[in-house]
């Protein structure tokens, strides 16, 4: 192999690596955009407020640990990232303290009821969007997000509503 061939091979390799890095960067950006389009609808007797991922991330983001009990597996501790659920109502200018109950609805129809008293507790109910530092992912890719309700005190995780899309204040 002469010197010229070696130089050409190195240039071709560098070009290939560069193209792959470029494509990968675009793919990562697309994923982030899909994730950032995740919205939550809050409804309170006729009033509807839509919060975007940006709105939610601008609230009091916090890392916390909680024990996930997945079906057929022993409970496992995970680090979640999210915001206290009650901060969403503050952001939407909805005062829930004179209400009793609200329900969280998921894209698969799963609905959980939450008492206003427990929602107002500190460090118990969160709207999470990351698990162990990674986005929760959506239903299609086997994840539990883009948003999941985490109730630290619910040891069996039944009310940890995955794929949450709407919160309705009932009464
Ligand atoms: N949207 C939605 N959320 C859900 C469920 C569900 O079927 N749909 N199952 C619940 C139950 S019974 C459990 S134990 C936890 C954990 O579910 P996993 O077994 O899929 O991890 O999610 C809860 N949240
Ligand atoms: Mo479950």
PDB file of C-alpha atoms and ligand atoms in Angstrom:
ATOM      1  CA  UNK A   1       0.000   0.000   0.000  1.00  0.00           C
ATOM      2  CA  UNK A   2       1.436   3.338  -0.876  1.00  0.00           C
ATOM      3  CA  UNK A   3       1.208   6.466   1.259  1.00  0.00           C
ATOM      4  CA  UNK A   4      -1.474   7.999  -0.952  1.00  0.00           C
ATOM      5  CA  UNK A   5      -3.828   5.012  -0.588  1.00  0.00           C
ATOM      6  CA  UNK A   6      -3.437   5.092   3.209  1.00  0.00           C
ATOM      7  CA  UNK A   7      -4.260   8.813   3.340  1.00  0.00           C
ATOM      8  CA  UNK A   8      -7.333   8.316   1.129  1.00  0.00           C
ATOM      9  CA  UNK A   9      -8.522   5.434   3.355  1.00  0.00           C
ATOM     10  CA  UNK A  10      -8.125   7.549   6.497  1.00  0.00           C
ATOM     11  CA  UNK A  11     -10.082  10.407   4.876  1.00  0.00           C
ATOM     12  CA  UNK A  12     -12.894   8.049   3.805  1.00  0.00           C
ATOM     13  CA  UNK A  13     -13.088   6.575   7.336  1.00  0.00           C
ATOM     14  CA  UNK A  14     -13.179  10.040   8.893  1.00  0.00           C
ATOM     15  CA  UNK A  15     -16.004  11.008   6.529  1.00  0.00           C
ATOM     16  CA  UNK A  16     -18.033   7.882   7.407  1.00  0.00           C
ATOM     17  CA  UNK A  17     -17.599   8.487  11.146  1.00  0.00           C
ATOM     18  CA  UNK A  18     -18.622  12.131  10.653  1.00  0.00           C
ATOM     19  CA  UNK A  19     -21.784  11.191   8.707  1.00  0.00           C
ATOM     20  CA  UNK A  20     -22.823   8.684  11.395  1.00  0.00           C
ATOM     21  CA  UNK A  21     -22.266  11.239  14.152  1.00  0.00           C
ATOM     22  CA  UNK A  22     -24.414  13.734  12.218  1.00  0.00           C
ATOM     23  CA  UNK A  23     -27.302  11.258  11.659  1.00  0.00           C
ATOM     24  CA  UNK A  24     -27.168  10.191  15.307  1.00  0.00           C
ATOM     25  CA  UNK A  25     -27.341  13.788  16.496  1.00  0.00           C
ATOM     26  CA  UNK A  26     -30.498  14.328  14.377  1.00  0.00           C
ATOM     27  CA  UNK A  27     -32.103  11.178  15.778  1.00  0.00           C
ATOM     28  CA  UNK A  28     -31.411  12.220  19.371  1.00  0.00           C
ATOM     29  CA  UNK A  29     -32.893  15.639  18.623  1.00  0.00           C
ATOM     30  CA  UNK A  30     -36.068  14.064  17.119  1.00  0.00           C
ATOM     31  CA  UNK A  31     -36.569  11.931  20.226  1.00  0.00           C
ATOM     32  CA  UNK A  32     -36.195  14.958  22.472  1.00  0.00           C
ATOM     33  CA  UNK A  33     -38.758  16.849  20.390  1.00  0.00           C
ATOM     34  CA  UNK A  34     -41.272  13.999  20.634  1.00  0.00           C
ATOM     35  CA  UNK A  35     -40.712  13.879  24.347  1.00  0.00           C
ATOM     36  CA  UNK A  36     -41.039  17.651  24.653  1.00  0.00           C
ATOM     37  CA  UNK A  37     -44.387  17.597  22.829  1.00  0.00           C
ATOM     38  CA  UNK A  38     -45.815  15.637  25.732  1.00  0.00           C
ATOM     39  CA  UNK A  39     -48.692  17.621  27.178  1.00  0.00           C
ATOM     40  CA  UNK A  40     -51.001  17.328  30.162  1.00  0.00           C
ATOM     41  CA  UNK A  41     -54.577  18.610  30.152  1.00  0.00           C
ATOM     42  CA  UNK A  42     -56.009  19.872  33.418  1.00  0.00           C
ATOM     43  CA  UNK A  43     -59.776  20.314  33.603  1.00  0.00           C
ATOM     44  CA  UNK A  44     -61.777  21.909  36.386  1.00  0.00           C
ATOM     45  CA  UNK A  45     -65.547  22.317  35.844  1.00  0.00           C
ATOM     46  CA  UNK A  46     -65.356  23.672  32.291  1.00  0.00           C
ATOM     47  CA  UNK A  47     -61.949  25.347  32.593  1.00  0.00           C
ATOM     48  CA  UNK A  48     -59.230  23.567  30.600  1.00  0.00           C
ATOM     49  CA  UNK A  49     -55.522  24.314  30.808  1.00  0.00           C
ATOM     50  CA  UNK A  50     -52.927  22.543  28.664  1.00  0.00           C
ATOM     51  CA  UNK A  51     -49.399  22.330  30.049  1.00  0.00           C
ATOM     52  CA  UNK A  52     -46.458  21.523  27.789  1.00  0.00           C
ATOM     53  CA  UNK A  53     -43.304  19.648  28.779  1.00  0.00           C
ATOM     54  CA  UNK A  54     -41.527  23.026  28.954  1.00  0.00           C
ATOM     55  CA  UNK A  55     -44.175  24.401  31.372  1.00  0.00           C
ATOM     56  CA  UNK A  56     -43.842  21.311  33.556  1.00  0.00           C
ATOM     57  CA  UNK A  57     -40.045  21.223  33.528  1.00  0.00           C
ATOM     58  CA  UNK A  58     -40.003  24.886  34.614  1.00  0.00           C
ATOM     59  CA  UNK A  59     -41.770  23.921  37.856  1.00  0.00           C
ATOM     60  CA  UNK A  60     -39.978  22.592  40.950  1.00  0.00           C
ATOM     61  CA  UNK A  61     -38.056  19.718  39.323  1.00  0.00           C
ATOM     62  CA  UNK A  62     -36.857  17.225  41.891  1.00  0.00           C
ATOM     63  CA  UNK A  63     -35.072  13.872  42.105  1.00  0.00           C
ATOM     64  CA  UNK A  64     -36.598  11.421  44.568  1.00  0.00           C
ATOM     65  CA  UNK A  65     -36.551   7.694  45.250  1.00  0.00           C
ATOM     66  CA  UNK A  66     -39.589   5.413  45.247  1.00  0.00           C
ATOM     67  CA  UNK A  67     -40.205   1.674  45.332  1.00  0.00           C
ATOM     68  CA  UNK A  68     -41.696   0.365  42.078  1.00  0.00           C
ATOM     69  CA  UNK A  69     -43.681  -2.864  42.377  1.00  0.00           C
ATOM     70  CA  UNK A  70     -43.964  -4.151  38.801  1.00  0.00           C
ATOM     71  CA  UNK A  71     -46.260  -7.125  38.245  1.00  0.00           C
ATOM     72  CA  UNK A  72     -44.491 -10.425  38.818  1.00  0.00           C
ATOM     73  CA  UNK A  73     -41.331  -8.806  40.199  1.00  0.00           C
ATOM     74  CA  UNK A  74     -40.132  -7.909  43.685  1.00  0.00           C
ATOM     75  CA  UNK A  75     -40.284  -4.202  44.599  1.00  0.00           C
ATOM     76  CA  UNK A  76     -37.285  -2.233  43.389  1.00  0.00           C
ATOM     77  CA  UNK A  77     -36.045   1.210  44.360  1.00  0.00           C
ATOM     78  CA  UNK A  78     -35.601   3.714  41.544  1.00  0.00           C
ATOM     79  CA  UNK A  79     -34.544   7.322  41.271  1.00  0.00           C
ATOM     80  CA  UNK A  80     -37.268   9.361  39.580  1.00  0.00           C
ATOM     81  CA  UNK A  81     -37.217  12.939  38.307  1.00  0.00           C
ATOM     82  CA  UNK A  82     -40.385  14.997  38.211  1.00  0.00           C
ATOM     83  CA  UNK A  83     -42.389  17.756  39.838  1.00  0.00           C
ATOM     84  CA  UNK A  84     -44.757  17.671  42.818  1.00  0.00           C
ATOM     85  CA  UNK A  85     -48.219  17.095  41.307  1.00  0.00           C
ATOM     86  CA  UNK A  86     -49.658  20.030  43.253  1.00  0.00           C
ATOM     87  CA  UNK A  87     -47.301  22.463  41.494  1.00  0.00           C
ATOM     88  CA  UNK A  88     -49.224  21.818  38.222  1.00  0.00           C
ATOM     89  CA  UNK A  89     -52.389  23.326  39.706  1.00  0.00           C
ATOM     90  CA  UNK A  90     -50.471  26.352  40.920  1.00  0.00           C
ATOM     91  CA  UNK A  91     -49.074  26.767  37.392  1.00  0.00           C
ATOM     92  CA  UNK A  92     -52.572  26.424  35.877  1.00  0.00           C
ATOM     93  CA  UNK A  93     -53.971  28.942  38.378  1.00  0.00           C
ATOM     94  CA  UNK A  94     -56.384  26.389  39.780  1.00  0.00           C
ATOM     95  CA  UNK A  95     -56.951  26.331  43.533  1.00  0.00           C
ATOM     96  CA  UNK A  96     -57.786  22.778  44.646  1.00  0.00           C
ATOM     97  CA  UNK A  97     -57.786  23.209  48.420  1.00  0.00           C
ATOM     98  CA  UNK A  98     -61.613  23.399  48.620  1.00  0.00           C
ATOM     99  CA  UNK A  99     -62.034  20.274  46.449  1.00  0.00           C
ATOM    100  CA  UNK A 100     -62.128  16.647  47.601  1.00  0.00           C
ATOM    101  CA  UNK A 101     -61.012  14.457  44.750  1.00  0.00           C
ATOM    102  CA  UNK A 102     -59.422  14.401  41.338  1.00  0.00           C
ATOM    103  CA  UNK A 103     -58.836  11.729  38.737  1.00  0.00           C
ATOM    104  CA  UNK A 104     -55.839  11.090  36.544  1.00  0.00           C
ATOM    105  CA  UNK A 105     -56.511   9.516  33.154  1.00  0.00           C
ATOM    106  CA  UNK A 106     -54.084   7.608  30.933  1.00  0.00           C
ATOM    107  CA  UNK A 107     -54.068   6.998  27.164  1.00  0.00           C
ATOM    108  CA  UNK A 108     -55.016   3.347  27.728  1.00  0.00           C
ATOM    109  CA  UNK A 109     -58.114   4.385  29.706  1.00  0.00           C
ATOM    110  CA  UNK A 110     -56.609   3.558  33.098  1.00  0.00           C
ATOM    111  CA  UNK A 111     -57.904   6.064  35.654  1.00  0.00           C
ATOM    112  CA  UNK A 112     -56.842   6.615  39.237  1.00  0.00           C
ATOM    113  CA  UNK A 113     -58.597   8.640  41.917  1.00  0.00           C
ATOM    114  CA  UNK A 114     -56.520  10.876  44.172  1.00  0.00           C
ATOM    115  CA  UNK A 115     -57.694  12.650  47.313  1.00  0.00           C
ATOM    116  CA  UNK A 116     -56.910  16.363  47.457  1.00  0.00           C
ATOM    117  CA  UNK A 117     -55.504  15.838  50.983  1.00  0.00           C
ATOM    118  CA  UNK A 118     -52.862  13.413  49.713  1.00  0.00           C
ATOM    119  CA  UNK A 119     -52.095  15.597  46.671  1.00  0.00           C
ATOM    120  CA  UNK A 120     -51.360  18.522  49.014  1.00  0.00           C
ATOM    121  CA  UNK A 121     -49.008  16.430  51.193  1.00  0.00           C
ATOM    122  CA  UNK A 122     -45.307  17.170  50.838  1.00  0.00           C
ATOM    123  CA  UNK A 123     -43.021  14.653  49.117  1.00  0.00           C
ATOM    124  CA  UNK A 124     -45.638  12.015  48.298  1.00  0.00           C
ATOM    125  CA  UNK A 125     -47.330  12.455  44.888  1.00  0.00           C
ATOM    126  CA  UNK A 126     -45.290  13.475  41.866  1.00  0.00           C
ATOM    127  CA  UNK A 127     -45.669  13.734  38.117  1.00  0.00           C
ATOM    128  CA  UNK A 128     -42.484  12.013  36.945  1.00  0.00           C
ATOM    129  CA  UNK A 129     -40.832  12.041  33.506  1.00  0.00           C
ATOM    130  CA  UNK A 130     -37.495  10.318  34.161  1.00  0.00           C
ATOM    131  CA  UNK A 131     -36.485   7.050  35.796  1.00  0.00           C
ATOM    132  CA  UNK A 132     -32.856   6.538  36.814  1.00  0.00           C
ATOM    133  CA  UNK A 133     -31.874   9.581  34.750  1.00  0.00           C
ATOM    134  CA  UNK A 134     -33.561   8.446  31.514  1.00  0.00           C
ATOM    135  CA  UNK A 135     -36.894   9.588  29.991  1.00  0.00           C
ATOM    136  CA  UNK A 136     -39.757   7.241  30.978  1.00  0.00           C
ATOM    137  CA  UNK A 137     -40.476   6.551  27.304  1.00  0.00           C
ATOM    138  CA  UNK A 138     -43.964   6.065  25.916  1.00  0.00           C
ATOM    139  CA  UNK A 139     -46.373   3.143  25.586  1.00  0.00           C
ATOM    140  CA  UNK A 140     -45.123   2.252  22.079  1.00  0.00           C
ATOM    141  CA  UNK A 141     -41.538   1.655  23.195  1.00  0.00           C
ATOM    142  CA  UNK A 142     -42.482  -0.240  26.343  1.00  0.00           C
ATOM    143  CA  UNK A 143     -41.985   2.704  28.701  1.00  0.00           C
ATOM    144  CA  UNK A 144     -44.335   4.117  31.321  1.00  0.00           C
ATOM    145  CA  UNK A 145     -44.422   7.773  30.224  1.00  0.00           C
ATOM    146  CA  UNK A 146     -43.997  10.320  28.903  1.00  0.00           C
ATOM    147  CA  UNK A 147     -45.522  11.062  32.315  1.00  0.00           C
ATOM    148  CA  UNK A 148     -46.257   8.771  35.227  1.00  0.00           C
ATOM    149  CA  UNK A 149     -47.882   9.547  38.557  1.00  0.00           C
ATOM    150  CA  UNK A 150     -45.651   8.343  41.389  1.00  0.00           C
ATOM    151  CA  UNK A 151     -47.188   7.945  44.841  1.00  0.00           C
ATOM    152  CA  UNK A 152     -44.323   7.215  47.214  1.00  0.00           C
ATOM    153  CA  UNK A 153     -46.673   5.933  49.922  1.00  0.00           C
ATOM    154  CA  UNK A 154     -48.463   3.440  47.608  1.00  0.00           C
ATOM    155  CA  UNK A 155     -46.380   0.342  48.180  1.00  0.00           C
ATOM    156  CA  UNK A 156     -48.077  -1.767  45.483  1.00  0.00           C
ATOM    157  CA  UNK A 157     -47.844   0.902  42.741  1.00  0.00           C
ATOM    158  CA  UNK A 158     -51.427   0.275  41.498  1.00  0.00           C
ATOM    159  CA  UNK A 159     -52.196   3.985  41.402  1.00  0.00           C
ATOM    160  CA  UNK A 160     -48.911   4.915  39.748  1.00  0.00           C
ATOM    161  CA  UNK A 161     -50.783   5.947  36.588  1.00  0.00           C
ATOM    162  CA  UNK A 162     -48.545   5.361  33.557  1.00  0.00           C
ATOM    163  CA  UNK A 163     -48.998   7.426  30.336  1.00  0.00           C
ATOM    164  CA  UNK A 164     -50.952  10.104  32.217  1.00  0.00           C
ATOM    165  CA  UNK A 165     -52.559  12.634  29.853  1.00  0.00           C
ATOM    166  CA  UNK A 166     -55.377  14.309  31.752  1.00  0.00           C
ATOM    167  CA  UNK A 167     -56.168  15.402  35.288  1.00  0.00           C
ATOM    168  CA  UNK A 168     -59.784  16.181  36.092  1.00  0.00           C
ATOM    169  CA  UNK A 169     -60.899  17.859  39.276  1.00  0.00           C
ATOM    170  CA  UNK A 170     -64.092  16.061  40.238  1.00  0.00           C
ATOM    171  CA  UNK A 171     -65.665  17.620  43.266  1.00  0.00           C
TER     172      UNK A 171
HETATM  173  N1  LIG B   1     -51.918   3.508  32.386  1.00  0.00           N
HETATM  174  C1  LIG B   1     -51.770   2.477  33.228  1.00  0.00           C
HETATM  175  N2  LIG B   1     -51.128   2.686  34.399  1.00  0.00           N
HETATM  176  C2  LIG B   1     -50.957   1.675  35.277  1.00  0.00           C
HETATM  177  C3  LIG B   1     -51.458   0.371  35.013  1.00  0.00           C
HETATM  178  C4  LIG B   1     -52.123   0.180  33.779  1.00  0.00           C
HETATM  179  O1  LIG B   1     -52.596  -0.914  33.423  1.00  0.00           O
HETATM  180  N3  LIG B   1     -52.253   1.243  32.907  1.00  0.00           N
HETATM  181  N4  LIG B   1     -51.252  -0.646  35.947  1.00  0.00           N
HETATM  182  C5  LIG B   1     -50.947  -0.262  37.356  1.00  0.00           C
HETATM  183  C6  LIG B   1     -50.421  -1.358  38.164  1.00  0.00           C
HETATM  184  S1  LIG B   1     -51.549  -2.541  38.644  1.00  0.00           S
HETATM  185  C7  LIG B   1     -49.107  -1.408  38.595  1.00  0.00           C
HETATM  186  S2  LIG B   1     -48.579  -2.597  39.687  1.00  0.00           S
HETATM  187  C8  LIG B   1     -48.127  -0.375  38.164  1.00  0.00           C
HETATM  188  C9  LIG B   1     -46.845  -1.000  37.631  1.00  0.00           C
HETATM  189  O2  LIG B   1     -47.162  -1.641  36.456  1.00  0.00           O
HETATM  190  P1  LIG B   1     -46.135  -2.578  35.674  1.00  0.00           P
HETATM  191  O3  LIG B   1     -46.355  -3.956  36.219  1.00  0.00           O
HETATM  192  O4  LIG B   1     -46.512  -2.448  34.255  1.00  0.00           O
HETATM  193  O5  LIG B   1     -44.761  -2.061  35.967  1.00  0.00           O
HETATM  194  O6  LIG B   1     -48.664   0.511  37.183  1.00  0.00           O
HETATM  195  C10 LIG B   1     -49.968   0.923  37.435  1.00  0.00           C
HETATM  196  N5  LIG B   1     -50.324   1.933  36.452  1.00  0.00           N
HETATM  197 MO1  LIG B   2     -50.343  -4.207  39.689  1.00  0.00          MO
END
